PDB file of C-alpha atoms in Angstrom:
ATOM      1  CA  MET U   1      -0.066  -0.227   0.060  1.00 39.00           C
ATOM      2  CA  PHE U   2       2.695   2.663   1.044  1.00 39.00           C
ATOM      3  CA  ALA U   3       4.777   1.672  -1.878  1.00 42.00           C
ATOM      4  CA  ARG U   4       1.808   2.605  -4.207  1.00 45.00           C
ATOM      5  CA  LEU U   5       1.323   5.728  -2.433  1.00 42.00           C
ATOM      6  CA  LEU U   6       5.397   6.575  -2.825  1.00 44.00           C
ATOM      7  CA  GLY U   7       4.948   5.569  -6.561  1.00 44.00           C
ATOM      8  CA  HIS U   8       7.514   2.535  -6.301  1.00 53.00           C
ATOM      9  CA  SER U   9       5.138   0.027  -7.785  1.00 73.00           C
ATOM     10  CA  LYS U  10       5.829   1.972 -11.066  1.00 78.00           C
ATOM     11  CA  ARG U  11       8.625   0.633 -13.362  1.00 82.00           C
ATOM     12  CA  PRO U  12      11.520   2.978 -14.470  1.00 79.00           C
ATOM     13  CA  LEU U  13      11.424   3.510 -18.176  1.00 72.00           C
ATOM     14  CA  SER U  14      15.450   2.355 -18.225  1.00 73.00           C
ATOM     15  CA  SER U  15      14.031  -1.488 -17.148  1.00 81.00           C
ATOM     16  CA  LEU U  16      11.777  -1.698 -20.165  1.00 80.00           C
ATOM     17  CA  SER U  17      12.283  -3.987 -23.106  1.00 82.00           C
ATOM     18  CA  GLU U  18      12.260  -2.699 -26.704  1.00 78.00           C
ATOM     19  CA  GLN U  19       9.205  -4.817 -26.595  1.00 84.00           C
ATOM     20  CA  GLU U  20       7.339  -3.427 -23.289  1.00 85.00           C
ATOM     21  CA  VAL U  21       8.423  -0.060 -25.126  1.00 81.00           C
ATOM     22  CA  LEU U  22       6.679  -0.833 -28.143  1.00 82.00           C
ATOM     23  CA  ALA U  23       3.635  -1.847 -26.406  1.00 87.00           C
ATOM     24  CA  LEU U  24       3.765   1.412 -24.227  1.00 86.00           C
ATOM     25  CA  ALA U  25       3.514   2.969 -27.557  1.00 83.00           C
ATOM     26  CA  ILE U  26       0.527   1.135 -29.022  1.00 89.00           C
ATOM     27  CA  SER U  27      -1.283   1.528 -25.445  1.00 88.00           C
ATOM     28  CA  SER U  28      -0.738   5.109 -25.542  1.00 84.00           C
ATOM     29  CA  GLU U  29      -1.956   5.556 -29.272  1.00 84.00           C
ATOM     30  CA  GLU U  30      -4.919   4.002 -28.202  1.00 89.00           C
ATOM     31  CA  ASP U  31      -5.738   5.918 -25.423  1.00 88.00           C
ATOM     32  CA  ASP U  32      -5.221   9.328 -27.471  1.00 85.00           C
ATOM     33  CA  ALA U  33      -7.463   8.174 -29.962  1.00 88.00           C
ATOM     34  CA  ARG U  34     -10.314   7.969 -27.439  1.00 89.00           C
ATOM     35  CA  ILE U  35      -9.218  11.123 -26.081  1.00 87.00           C
ATOM     36  CA  TYR U  36      -9.846  12.726 -29.290  1.00 86.00           C
ATOM     37  CA  LEU U  37     -13.183  10.721 -29.829  1.00 88.00           C
ATOM     38  CA  GLY U  38     -14.263  11.832 -26.486  1.00 87.00           C
ATOM     39  CA  TYR U  39     -13.288  15.457 -27.297  1.00 84.00           C
ATOM     40  CA  ALA U  40     -15.164  15.073 -30.533  1.00 85.00           C
ATOM     41  CA  GLN U  41     -18.354  13.962 -28.597  1.00 85.00           C
ATOM     42  CA  ALA U  42     -18.243  16.933 -26.285  1.00 81.00           C
ATOM     43  CA  LEU U  43     -17.888  19.630 -28.687  1.00 79.00           C
ATOM     44  CA  LYS U  44     -20.085  17.793 -31.700  1.00 81.00           C
ATOM     45  CA  ASP U  45     -23.455  20.207 -30.475  1.00 77.00           C
ATOM     46  CA  GLN U  46     -21.874  23.590 -29.813  1.00 75.00           C
ATOM     47  CA  TYR U  47     -18.937  23.389 -32.311  1.00 75.00           C
ATOM     48  CA  PRO U  48     -19.151  20.895 -35.039  1.00 81.00           C
ATOM     49  CA  ASP U  49     -16.207  22.074 -37.148  1.00 74.00           C
ATOM     50  CA  SER U  50     -13.635  21.577 -33.991  1.00 75.00           C
ATOM     51  CA  ALA U  51     -15.500  17.916 -33.274  1.00 81.00           C
ATOM     52  CA  LYS U  52     -14.565  16.920 -36.952  1.00 81.00           C
ATOM     53  CA  VAL U  53     -10.846  18.443 -36.376  1.00 78.00           C
ATOM     54  CA  PHE U  54     -10.435  15.749 -33.314  1.00 82.00           C
ATOM     55  CA  GLU U  55     -12.195  12.700 -34.903  1.00 85.00           C
ATOM     56  CA  ASP U  56      -9.783  13.119 -38.203  1.00 81.00           C
ATOM     57  CA  MET U  57      -7.087  13.308 -35.037  1.00 80.00           C
ATOM     58  CA  ALA U  58      -8.559  10.382 -33.824  1.00 86.00           C
ATOM     59  CA  GLU U  59      -8.276   8.587 -36.865  1.00 86.00           C
ATOM     60  CA  VAL U  60      -4.487   9.130 -37.513  1.00 80.00           C
ATOM     61  CA  GLU U  61      -3.660   7.860 -33.911  1.00 83.00           C
ATOM     62  CA  ASN U  62      -5.415   4.671 -34.998  1.00 88.00           C
ATOM     63  CA  THR U  63      -3.284   4.589 -37.847  1.00 85.00           C
ATOM     64  CA  HIS U  64      -0.332   4.948 -36.193  1.00 80.00           C
ATOM     65  CA  LYS U  65      -1.315   2.599 -33.424  1.00 87.00           C
ATOM     66  CA  SER U  66      -2.143  -0.139 -36.382  1.00 88.00           C
ATOM     67  CA  MET U  67       1.446   1.051 -38.125  1.00 83.00           C
ATOM     68  CA  LEU U  68       2.734  -0.022 -34.792  1.00 82.00           C
ATOM     69  CA  ILE U  69       1.023  -3.110 -33.950  1.00 89.00           C
ATOM     70  CA  ASP U  70       2.406  -4.324 -37.467  1.00 86.00           C
ATOM     71  CA  MET U  71       6.049  -3.376 -36.232  1.00 79.00           C
ATOM     72  CA  HIS U  72       5.699  -5.410 -32.778  1.00 85.00           C
ATOM     73  CA  ARG U  73       4.071  -8.242 -34.907  1.00 88.00           C
ATOM     74  CA  ARG U  74       7.157  -8.320 -37.200  1.00 82.00           C
ATOM     75  CA  ARG U  75       9.819  -8.304 -34.506  1.00 84.00           C
ATOM     76  CA  PHE U  76       7.777  -9.916 -31.544  1.00 87.00           C
ATOM     77  CA  GLY U  77       5.117 -12.165 -32.775  1.00 89.00           C
ATOM     78  CA  GLU U  78       1.250 -11.567 -31.582  1.00 91.00           C
ATOM     79  CA  ARG U  79       1.046 -11.447 -28.202  1.00 92.00           C
ATOM     80  CA  ILE U  80       1.921  -7.603 -26.885  1.00 92.00           C
ATOM     81  CA  PRO U  81       2.403  -7.509 -23.159  1.00 90.00           C
ATOM     82  CA  LEU U  82       0.004  -5.198 -20.839  1.00 91.00           C
ATOM     83  CA  ILE U  83       1.813  -2.261 -20.312  1.00 88.00           C
ATOM     84  CA  ARG U  84       0.290   1.317 -19.990  1.00 85.00           C
ATOM     85  CA  ARG U  85       1.066   5.000 -18.857  1.00 79.00           C
ATOM     86  CA  GLU U  86       0.254   4.360 -15.470  1.00 82.00           C
ATOM     87  CA  HIS U  87       2.965   1.556 -14.980  1.00 84.00           C
ATOM     88  CA  VAL U  88       5.721   3.660 -16.022  1.00 82.00           C
ATOM     89  CA  ALA U  89       7.536   6.087 -13.398  1.00 73.00           C
ATOM     90  CA  GLY U  90       7.186  10.058 -15.127  1.00 62.00           C
ATOM     91  CA  PHE U  91       5.369   8.815 -18.097  1.00 61.00           C
ATOM     92  CA  LEU U  92       2.649  11.332 -19.195  1.00 57.00           C
ATOM     93  CA  GLY U  93      -0.434  11.524 -17.362  1.00 62.00           C
ATOM     94  CA  ARG U  94      -4.101  12.058 -19.439  1.00 69.00           C
ATOM     95  CA  ARG U  95      -7.183  13.494 -17.788  1.00 65.00           C
ATOM     96  CA  PRO U  96     -10.142  11.147 -17.048  1.00 65.00           C
ATOM     97  CA  ASP U  97     -13.334  11.781 -19.124  1.00 62.00           C
ATOM     98  CA  TRP U  98     -15.465  13.463 -16.042  1.00 61.00           C
ATOM     99  CA  LEU U  99     -12.752  16.422 -15.940  1.00 58.00           C
ATOM    100  CA  ARG U 100     -12.085  16.455 -19.742  1.00 58.00           C
ATOM    101  CA  LYS U 101     -15.713  17.429 -20.020  1.00 62.00           C
ATOM    102  CA  THR U 102     -15.464  20.704 -17.536  1.00 61.00           C
ATOM    103  CA  LEU U 103     -12.898  22.158 -20.747  1.00 66.00           C
ATOM    104  CA  SER U 104     -13.772  25.311 -22.378  1.00 66.00           C
ATOM    105  CA  LEU U 105     -12.806  24.832 -26.459  1.00 66.00           C
ATOM    106  CA  GLU U 106     -10.170  26.866 -26.104  1.00 66.00           C
ATOM    107  CA  ALA U 107      -8.509  24.770 -23.067  1.00 69.00           C
ATOM    108  CA  VAL U 108      -9.317  21.730 -25.436  1.00 74.00           C
ATOM    109  CA  ARG U 109      -7.596  23.060 -28.319  1.00 69.00           C
ATOM    110  CA  ARG U 110      -4.262  24.007 -25.654  1.00 68.00           C
ATOM    111  CA  GLU U 111      -4.601  19.994 -24.017  1.00 74.00           C
ATOM    112  CA  ALA U 112      -5.020  18.813 -27.750  1.00 73.00           C
ATOM    113  CA  GLU U 113      -1.678  20.554 -28.353  1.00 71.00           C
ATOM    114  CA  ALA U 114       0.024  19.897 -25.048  1.00 68.00           C
ATOM    115  CA  MET U 115      -0.499  16.140 -25.638  1.00 76.00           C
ATOM    116  CA  GLU U 116       1.687  15.723 -28.867  1.00 75.00           C
ATOM    117  CA  SER U 117       4.122  18.115 -27.694  1.00 72.00           C
ATOM    118  CA  GLN U 118       4.669  16.387 -24.036  1.00 72.00           C
ATOM    119  CA  ALA U 119       4.719  12.960 -25.593  1.00 75.00           C
ATOM    120  CA  TYR U 120       7.258  14.187 -28.415  1.00 79.00           C
ATOM    121  CA  ASN U 121       9.205  15.912 -25.580  1.00 72.00           C
ATOM    122  CA  PHE U 122       8.694  12.702 -23.403  1.00 70.00           C
ATOM    123  CA  TYR U 123      10.249  10.374 -26.534  1.00 75.00           C
ATOM    124  CA  ILE U 124      12.919  12.436 -26.914  1.00 80.00           C
ATOM    125  CA  GLU U 125      13.932  12.639 -23.190  1.00 68.00           C
ATOM    126  CA  ALA U 126      13.785   8.874 -23.014  1.00 69.00           C
ATOM    127  CA  ALA U 127      16.107   8.368 -25.827  1.00 77.00           C
ATOM    128  CA  ARG U 128      18.606   9.839 -23.836  1.00 75.00           C
ATOM    129  CA  GLN U 129      18.557   7.972 -21.148  1.00 68.00           C
ATOM    130  CA  THR U 130      18.843   4.471 -22.768  1.00 63.00           C
ATOM    131  CA  SER U 131      22.236   3.204 -23.953  1.00 71.00           C
ATOM    132  CA  ASP U 132      20.960   0.395 -26.108  1.00 68.00           C
ATOM    133  CA  ALA U 133      21.453   1.455 -30.087  1.00 78.00           C
ATOM    134  CA  GLY U 134      18.013  -0.381 -30.626  1.00 71.00           C
ATOM    135  CA  THR U 135      16.270   1.294 -27.872  1.00 67.00           C
ATOM    136  CA  ARG U 136      17.377   4.571 -28.842  1.00 75.00           C
ATOM    137  CA  GLN U 137      16.525   4.477 -32.446  1.00 79.00           C
ATOM    138  CA  LEU U 138      12.570   3.389 -31.377  1.00 74.00           C
ATOM    139  CA  LEU U 139      12.228   6.167 -29.198  1.00 73.00           C
ATOM    140  CA  GLY U 140      13.983   8.372 -31.410  1.00 81.00           C
ATOM    141  CA  ASP U 141      11.249   7.355 -34.647  1.00 77.00           C
ATOM    142  CA  LEU U 142       8.124   7.382 -32.168  1.00 72.00           C
ATOM    143  CA  ALA U 143       9.652  11.022 -31.309  1.00 79.00           C
ATOM    144  CA  LEU U 144       9.555  12.001 -34.725  1.00 78.00           C
ATOM    145  CA  ALA U 145       5.914  10.637 -35.212  1.00 70.00           C
ATOM    146  CA  GLU U 146       4.880  12.594 -32.240  1.00 71.00           C
ATOM    147  CA  GLN U 147       5.886  15.453 -34.120  1.00 70.00           C
ATOM    148  CA  GLY U 148       4.659  14.564 -37.123  1.00 66.00           C
ATOM    149  CA  HIS U 149       1.125  14.296 -35.291  1.00 60.00           C
ATOM    150  CA  GLU U 150       1.503  18.261 -34.071  1.00 58.00           C
ATOM    151  CA  ASP U 151       2.044  19.101 -37.861  1.00 58.00           C
ATOM    152  CA  ILE U 152      -1.071  16.829 -38.663  1.00 56.00           C
ATOM    153  CA  ALA U 153      -3.101  18.583 -36.208  1.00 56.00           C
ATOM    154  CA  ARG U 154      -2.395  22.417 -37.401  1.00 57.00           C
ATOM    155  CA  MET U 155      -3.008  20.677 -41.270  1.00 54.00           C
ATOM    156  CA  LEU U 156      -6.508  19.792 -40.103  1.00 50.00           C
ATOM    157  CA  ILE U 157      -7.325  22.847 -37.876  1.00 54.00           C
ATOM    158  CA  GLY U 158      -6.663  24.680 -41.043  1.00 53.00           C
ATOM    159  CA  LYS U 159      -8.905  22.501 -43.394  1.00 50.00           C
ATOM    160  CA  HIS U 160     -12.132  21.926 -40.498  1.00 48.00           C
ATOM    161  CA  VAL U 161     -11.421  25.443 -38.806  1.00 51.00           C
ATOM    162  CA  THR U 162     -11.108  28.439 -41.148  1.00 52.00           C
ATOM    163  CA  GLY U 163     -10.952  31.927 -39.791  1.00 57.00           C
ATOM    164  CA  GLU U 164     -14.729  32.749 -39.843  1.00 58.00           C
ATOM    165  CA  VAL U 165     -15.496  29.417 -38.443  1.00 51.00           C
ATOM    166  CA  ARG U 166     -13.194  29.431 -35.710  1.00 55.00           C
ATOM    167  CA  LYS U 167     -14.264  33.775 -34.975  1.00 62.00           C
ATOM    168  CA  THR U 168     -17.664  32.382 -34.864  1.00 60.00           C
ATOM    169  CA  GLU U 169     -16.783  29.188 -32.265  1.00 54.00           C
ATOM    170  CA  ASP U 170     -14.544  31.561 -30.008  1.00 60.00           C
ATOM    171  CA  GLU U 171     -17.604  33.764 -29.699  1.00 61.00           C
ATOM    172  CA  ALA U 172     -19.874  31.072 -28.840  1.00 60.00           C
ATOM    173  CA  ALA U 173     -17.112  30.000 -26.167  1.00 63.00           C
ATOM    174  CA  HIS U 174     -17.001  33.665 -24.840  1.00 65.00           C
ATOM    175  CA  ARG U 175     -20.761  34.191 -24.663  1.00 68.00           C
ATOM    176  CA  GLN U 176     -21.203  30.404 -22.524  1.00 70.00           C
ATOM    177  CA  PHE U 177     -18.202  32.062 -20.420  1.00 74.00           C
ATOM    178  CA  LEU U 178     -20.083  34.760 -19.626  1.00 72.00           C
ATOM    179  CA  LEU U 179     -23.588  32.977 -18.930  1.00 74.00           C
ATOM    180  CA  THR U 180     -22.438  30.454 -17.017  1.00 76.00           C
ATOM    181  CA  TYR U 181     -19.589  32.222 -15.010  1.00 78.00           C
ATOM    182  CA  VAL U 182     -19.768  36.227 -15.509  1.00 78.00           C
ATOM    183  CA  GLN U 183     -23.127  36.687 -15.139  1.00 78.00           C
ATOM    184  CA  PRO U 184     -23.999  34.598 -11.771  1.00 83.00           C
ATOM    185  CA  GLY U 185     -20.829  35.500 -10.604  1.00 79.00           C
ATOM    186  CA  LEU U 186     -21.838  39.439 -10.800  1.00 78.00           C
ATOM    187  CA  ALA U 187     -25.021  38.801  -9.564  1.00 80.00           C
ATOM    188  CA  GLY U 188     -23.519  37.379  -6.507  1.00 80.00           C
ATOM    189  CA  LEU U 189     -21.012  40.185  -6.320  1.00 81.00           C
ATOM    190  CA  MET U 190     -23.657  42.774  -6.527  1.00 80.00           C
ATOM    191  CA  ASP U 191     -26.138  41.351  -4.020  1.00 80.00           C
ATOM    192  CA  GLY U 192     -23.254  40.201  -1.658  1.00 79.00           C
ATOM    193  CA  SER U 193     -21.928  43.612  -1.712  1.00 79.00           C
ATOM    194  CA  VAL U 194     -24.664  45.740  -2.039  1.00 80.00           C
ATOM    195  CA  SER U 195     -27.186  43.911   0.544  1.00 80.00           C
ATOM    196  CA  THR U 196     -24.648  43.386   3.420  1.00 83.00           C
ATOM    197  CA  LEU U 197     -24.066  46.899   3.969  1.00 82.00           C
ATOM    198  CA  ALA U 198     -26.793  48.011   5.830  1.00 82.00           C
ATOM    199  CA  PRO U 199     -26.576  45.066   8.501  1.00 85.00           C
ATOM    200  CA  ILE U 200     -22.942  45.560   8.604  1.00 87.00           C
ATOM    201  CA  PHE U 201     -22.375  49.560   9.093  1.00 86.00           C
ATOM    202  CA  ALA U 202     -25.831  49.232  11.664  1.00 86.00           C
ATOM    203  CA  ALA U 203     -24.123  46.935  13.663  1.00 86.00           C
ATOM    204  CA  ALA U 204     -21.060  48.573  13.395  1.00 86.00           C
ATOM    205  CA  PHE U 205     -22.576  51.869  14.462  1.00 86.00           C
ATOM    206  CA  ALA U 206     -24.887  50.589  17.172  1.00 86.00           C
ATOM    207  CA  THR U 207     -22.397  48.667  19.179  1.00 87.00           C
ATOM    208  CA  GLN U 208     -18.928  49.980  17.818  1.00 87.00           C
ATOM    209  CA  ASP U 209     -17.763  46.401  18.845  1.00 90.00           C
ATOM    210  CA  THR U 210     -15.884  45.545  16.050  1.00 90.00           C
ATOM    211  CA  TRP U 211     -15.598  41.724  16.687  1.00 92.00           C
ATOM    212  CA  GLN U 212     -19.574  41.975  17.145  1.00 90.00           C
ATOM    213  CA  THR U 213     -19.719  43.660  14.058  1.00 89.00           C
ATOM    214  CA  PHE U 214     -17.229  41.042  12.282  1.00 91.00           C
ATOM    215  CA  LEU U 215     -19.958  38.357  13.403  1.00 91.00           C
ATOM    216  CA  VAL U 216     -22.687  39.938  12.034  1.00 89.00           C
ATOM    217  CA  GLY U 217     -21.052  40.674   8.816  1.00 87.00           C
ATOM    218  CA  LEU U 218     -19.738  36.823   8.178  1.00 90.00           C
ATOM    219  CA  SER U 219     -23.395  35.471   9.193  1.00 90.00           C
ATOM    220  CA  ALA U 220     -24.761  37.845   6.817  1.00 87.00           C
ATOM    221  CA  SER U 221     -22.124  37.108   3.728  1.00 87.00           C
ATOM    222  CA  VAL U 222     -22.170  33.435   4.261  1.00 89.00           C
ATOM    223  CA  GLY U 223     -25.766  33.321   4.456  1.00 88.00           C
ATOM    224  CA  ALA U 224     -26.279  35.524   1.484  1.00 85.00           C
ATOM    225  CA  GLY U 225     -23.791  32.961  -0.446  1.00 85.00           C
ATOM    226  CA  ILE U 226     -25.865  30.117   0.013  1.00 89.00           C
ATOM    227  CA  SER U 227     -29.263  31.443  -0.632  1.00 86.00           C
ATOM    228  CA  MET U 228     -28.108  33.053  -3.728  1.00 84.00           C
ATOM    229  CA  GLY U 229     -26.016  29.545  -4.817  1.00 84.00           C
ATOM    230  CA  PHE U 230     -28.925  27.409  -4.398  1.00 85.00           C
ATOM    231  CA  THR U 231     -31.565  30.129  -5.844  1.00 82.00           C
ATOM    232  CA  GLU U 232     -28.690  30.597  -8.799  1.00 78.00           C
ATOM    233  CA  ALA U 233     -28.540  26.599  -9.034  1.00 79.00           C
ATOM    234  CA  ALA U 234     -32.419  25.480  -8.769  1.00 78.00           C
ATOM    235  CA  HIS U 235     -33.821  28.165 -10.932  1.00 68.00           C
ATOM    236  CA  ASP U 236     -32.346  26.932 -14.500  1.00 66.00           C
ATOM    237  CA  ASP U 237     -31.002  23.650 -15.510  1.00 65.00           C
ATOM    238  CA  GLY U 238     -29.218  25.284 -18.192  1.00 64.00           C
ATOM    239  CA  LYS U 239     -30.758  23.003 -20.963  1.00 57.00           C
ATOM    240  CA  LEU U 240     -33.180  25.282 -22.659  1.00 48.00           C
ATOM    241  CA  SER U 241     -31.426  28.739 -21.682  1.00 56.00           C
ATOM    242  CA  GLY U 242     -27.893  27.477 -22.745  1.00 59.00           C
ATOM    243  CA  ARG U 243     -27.025  29.093 -19.820  1.00 66.00           C
ATOM    244  CA  GLY U 244     -24.633  25.961 -18.594  1.00 68.00           C
ATOM    245  CA  SER U 245     -24.085  23.881 -15.543  1.00 75.00           C
ATOM    246  CA  PRO U 246     -26.337  24.842 -12.293  1.00 81.00           C
ATOM    247  CA  LEU U 247     -23.848  23.687 -10.624  1.00 82.00           C
ATOM    248  CA  LYS U 248     -20.876  25.864 -11.831  1.00 82.00           C
ATOM    249  CA  ARG U 249     -23.538  28.945 -11.958  1.00 82.00           C
ATOM    250  CA  GLY U 250     -24.603  28.119  -8.260  1.00 84.00           C
ATOM    251  CA  LEU U 251     -21.102  28.068  -7.306  1.00 87.00           C
ATOM    252  CA  ALA U 252     -20.169  31.434  -9.275  1.00 86.00           C
ATOM    253  CA  CYS U 253     -23.005  33.025  -7.717  1.00 86.00           C
ATOM    254  CA  GLY U 254     -22.512  31.790  -4.111  1.00 87.00           C
ATOM    255  CA  ILE U 255     -18.874  32.678  -3.911  1.00 89.00           C
ATOM    256  CA  MET U 256     -18.829  35.789  -5.339  1.00 87.00           C
ATOM    257  CA  THR U 257     -21.912  36.912  -3.072  1.00 87.00           C
ATOM    258  CA  THR U 258     -19.815  35.485  -0.047  1.00 89.00           C
ATOM    259  CA  LEU U 259     -16.932  37.226  -1.197  1.00 87.00           C
ATOM    260  CA  GLY U 260     -18.729  40.399  -1.682  1.00 84.00           C
ATOM    261  CA  GLY U 261     -19.973  40.607   1.678  1.00 85.00           C
ATOM    262  CA  LEU U 262     -16.713  39.703   3.243  1.00 88.00           C
ATOM    263  CA  GLY U 263     -14.766  42.551   1.663  1.00 85.00           C
ATOM    264  CA  HIS U 264     -16.052  44.772   4.002  1.00 84.00           C
ATOM    265  CA  ALA U 265     -16.813  42.512   6.922  1.00 89.00           C
ATOM    266  CA  LEU U 266     -13.084  41.800   7.273  1.00 90.00           C
ATOM    267  CA  PRO U 267     -11.963  44.888   8.219  1.00 91.00           C
ATOM    268  CA  TYR U 268     -13.473  44.439  11.602  1.00 91.00           C
ATOM    269  CA  LEU U 269     -11.107  42.310  12.533  1.00 92.00           C
ATOM    270  CA  ILE U 270      -9.369  45.263  13.523  1.00 92.00           C
ATOM    271  CA  PRO U 271      -9.607  46.228  17.183  1.00 90.00           C
ATOM    272  CA  ASN U 272      -9.649  49.956  16.547  1.00 92.00           C
ATOM    273  CA  PHE U 273     -13.595  50.694  15.654  1.00 89.00           C
ATOM    274  CA  TRP U 274     -12.997  53.971  13.298  1.00 91.00           C
ATOM    275  CA  THR U 275      -9.645  52.337  11.554  1.00 92.00           C
ATOM    276  CA  ALA U 276     -11.835  49.284  11.075  1.00 90.00           C
ATOM    277  CA  THR U 277     -14.944  51.493   9.932  1.00 89.00           C
ATOM    278  CA  ILE U 278     -12.527  53.827   7.655  1.00 90.00           C
ATOM    279  CA  ILE U 279     -10.724  50.861   5.880  1.00 92.00           C
ATOM    280  CA  ALA U 280     -14.248  49.143   5.416  1.00 88.00           C
ATOM    281  CA  GLY U 281     -15.525  52.211   3.625  1.00 85.00           C
ATOM    282  CA  ALA U 282     -12.765  52.095   1.510  1.00 88.00           C
ATOM    283  CA  ILE U 283     -13.301  48.692   0.196  1.00 88.00           C
ATOM    284  CA  VAL U 284     -17.157  49.300  -0.338  1.00 84.00           C
ATOM    285  CA  PHE U 285     -16.150  52.372  -2.777  1.00 84.00           C
ATOM    286  CA  ILE U 286     -13.373  50.040  -4.468  1.00 85.00           C
ATOM    287  CA  GLU U 287     -16.228  47.112  -4.712  1.00 81.00           C
ATOM    288  CA  LEU U 288     -18.616  49.028  -6.229  1.00 81.00           C
ATOM    289  CA  TRP U 289     -16.772  50.998  -8.798  1.00 83.00           C
ATOM    290  CA  ALA U 290     -15.434  47.341  -9.769  1.00 81.00           C
ATOM    291  CA  ILE U 291     -18.846  45.964 -10.163  1.00 81.00           C
ATOM    292  CA  ALA U 292     -19.274  48.998 -12.394  1.00 81.00           C
ATOM    293  CA  PHE U 293     -16.715  48.207 -13.967  1.00 81.00           C
ATOM    294  CA  ILE U 294     -17.686  44.481 -14.765  1.00 78.00           C
ATOM    295  CA  GLN U 295     -20.666  45.473 -15.812  1.00 76.00           C
ATOM    296  CA  ASN U 296     -19.472  48.196 -18.323  1.00 77.00           C
ATOM    297  CA  LYS U 297     -16.801  45.295 -19.812  1.00 74.00           C
ATOM    298  CA  TYR U 298     -18.208  42.125 -19.709  1.00 71.00           C
ATOM    299  CA  MET U 299     -22.417  42.553 -20.159  1.00 68.00           C
ATOM    300  CA  GLU U 300     -21.872  46.176 -22.195  1.00 65.00           C
ATOM    301  CA  THR U 301     -23.862  48.460 -19.262  1.00 71.00           C
ATOM    302  CA  PRO U 302     -23.525  52.005 -20.407  1.00 76.00           C
ATOM    303  CA  PHE U 303     -20.711  52.923 -17.799  1.00 74.00           C
ATOM    304  CA  LEU U 304     -22.895  56.144 -16.535  1.00 77.00           C
ATOM    305  CA  ARG U 305     -25.621  53.361 -16.142  1.00 76.00           C
ATOM    306  CA  ALA U 306     -23.695  51.060 -14.148  1.00 71.00           C
ATOM    307  CA  VAL U 307     -22.275  53.664 -11.708  1.00 72.00           C
ATOM    308  CA  LEU U 308     -26.153  55.127 -11.240  1.00 73.00           C
ATOM    309  CA  GLN U 309     -27.267  51.606 -10.474  1.00 71.00           C
ATOM    310  CA  VAL U 310     -24.414  50.223  -8.400  1.00 72.00           C
ATOM    311  CA  VAL U 311     -22.566  52.994  -7.028  1.00 71.00           C
ATOM    312  CA  LEU U 312     -25.274  55.206  -6.274  1.00 73.00           C
ATOM    313  CA  GLY U 313     -27.750  52.636  -5.118  1.00 73.00           C
ATOM    314  CA  GLY U 314     -25.074  51.177  -2.861  1.00 73.00           C
ATOM    315  CA  SER U 315     -24.103  54.618  -1.420  1.00 76.00           C
ATOM    316  CA  LEU U 316     -27.771  55.067  -0.574  1.00 77.00           C
ATOM    317  CA  VAL U 317     -27.504  51.231   1.141  1.00 77.00           C
ATOM    318  CA  LEU U 318     -24.687  52.373   3.310  1.00 74.00           C
ATOM    319  CA  ALA U 319     -25.993  55.540   4.328  1.00 79.00           C
ATOM    320  CA  ALA U 320     -29.241  53.785   5.220  1.00 78.00           C
ATOM    321  CA  GLY U 321     -27.410  51.224   7.458  1.00 72.00           C
ATOM    322  CA  VAL U 322     -25.338  54.282   9.182  1.00 76.00           C
ATOM    323  CA  LEU U 323     -28.488  56.063  10.000  1.00 82.00           C
ATOM    324  CA  ILE U 324     -29.965  53.098  11.616  1.00 81.00           C
ATOM    325  CA  GLY U 325     -26.896  51.888  13.230  1.00 74.00           C
ATOM    326  CA  ASN U 326     -26.918  55.869  15.000  1.00 75.00           C
ATOM    327  CA  ALA U 327     -30.651  55.707  15.654  1.00 65.00           C
TER     328      ALA U 327
END
């Protein structure tokens, strides 16, 4: 058990025979082909042109796997040893399907490029570490094959994803990012920043006790975050609206709501009341202007309207809290 935790159950590359290295290359090509098909399946509804790229790349990987199997058959016979990446120390890992499904289109493209580039670098490094001439030649050939895969990937992207298609897909991915993360996160930040102003500053001026004020701010922020997160997640499953995973939206909304309230609650950890209050007020000013900026930049809200909605509204809520606390 401890050997597994420490990675001692994995064999070093230097201990593999030429047959095992060839078997490892075969299994790696097969895994990568299945990964590319997984990308194609995940992308085909929203990005059919990019999905076609990954289908073709999977076909290329399967072609190379067939060539490697033929080489193994000629040199070592029909039985291919069972050896995979996870059996070899330092070999490149790959994400499981459930993690790859969460990647954005651009992240999928980057990971595909990294897969080929990393495989090439691995084979080059492995060739340097072995003294057997035959093994060095074999690893060098595999490295050249992986380098060829990168060229093929670029060619396929140029074939299926033209400049106009890529622009359209990038715009769709950006819109999805806005709907899934920015919009619910911004709503949460606005609610957390504005709705907690009155209770926090009312408690501050009513008690002039920084610790009690901090506890009020903490409870208000966390409570609002939980409420907003659950509301966002339960409000829309994203299937008809296209807003994406309710879990992602709920987390974005809930976390940003909590952070919005904590921003001006944390200064009340400072024991001196007026020092804490002045710092909290400065943070509120920064928060409100930051929200107006985000609205203008990502949601295309005219800046003056964003200022009136957020800064003026937040200032009124802050003033209400101060007045109530002094009553």
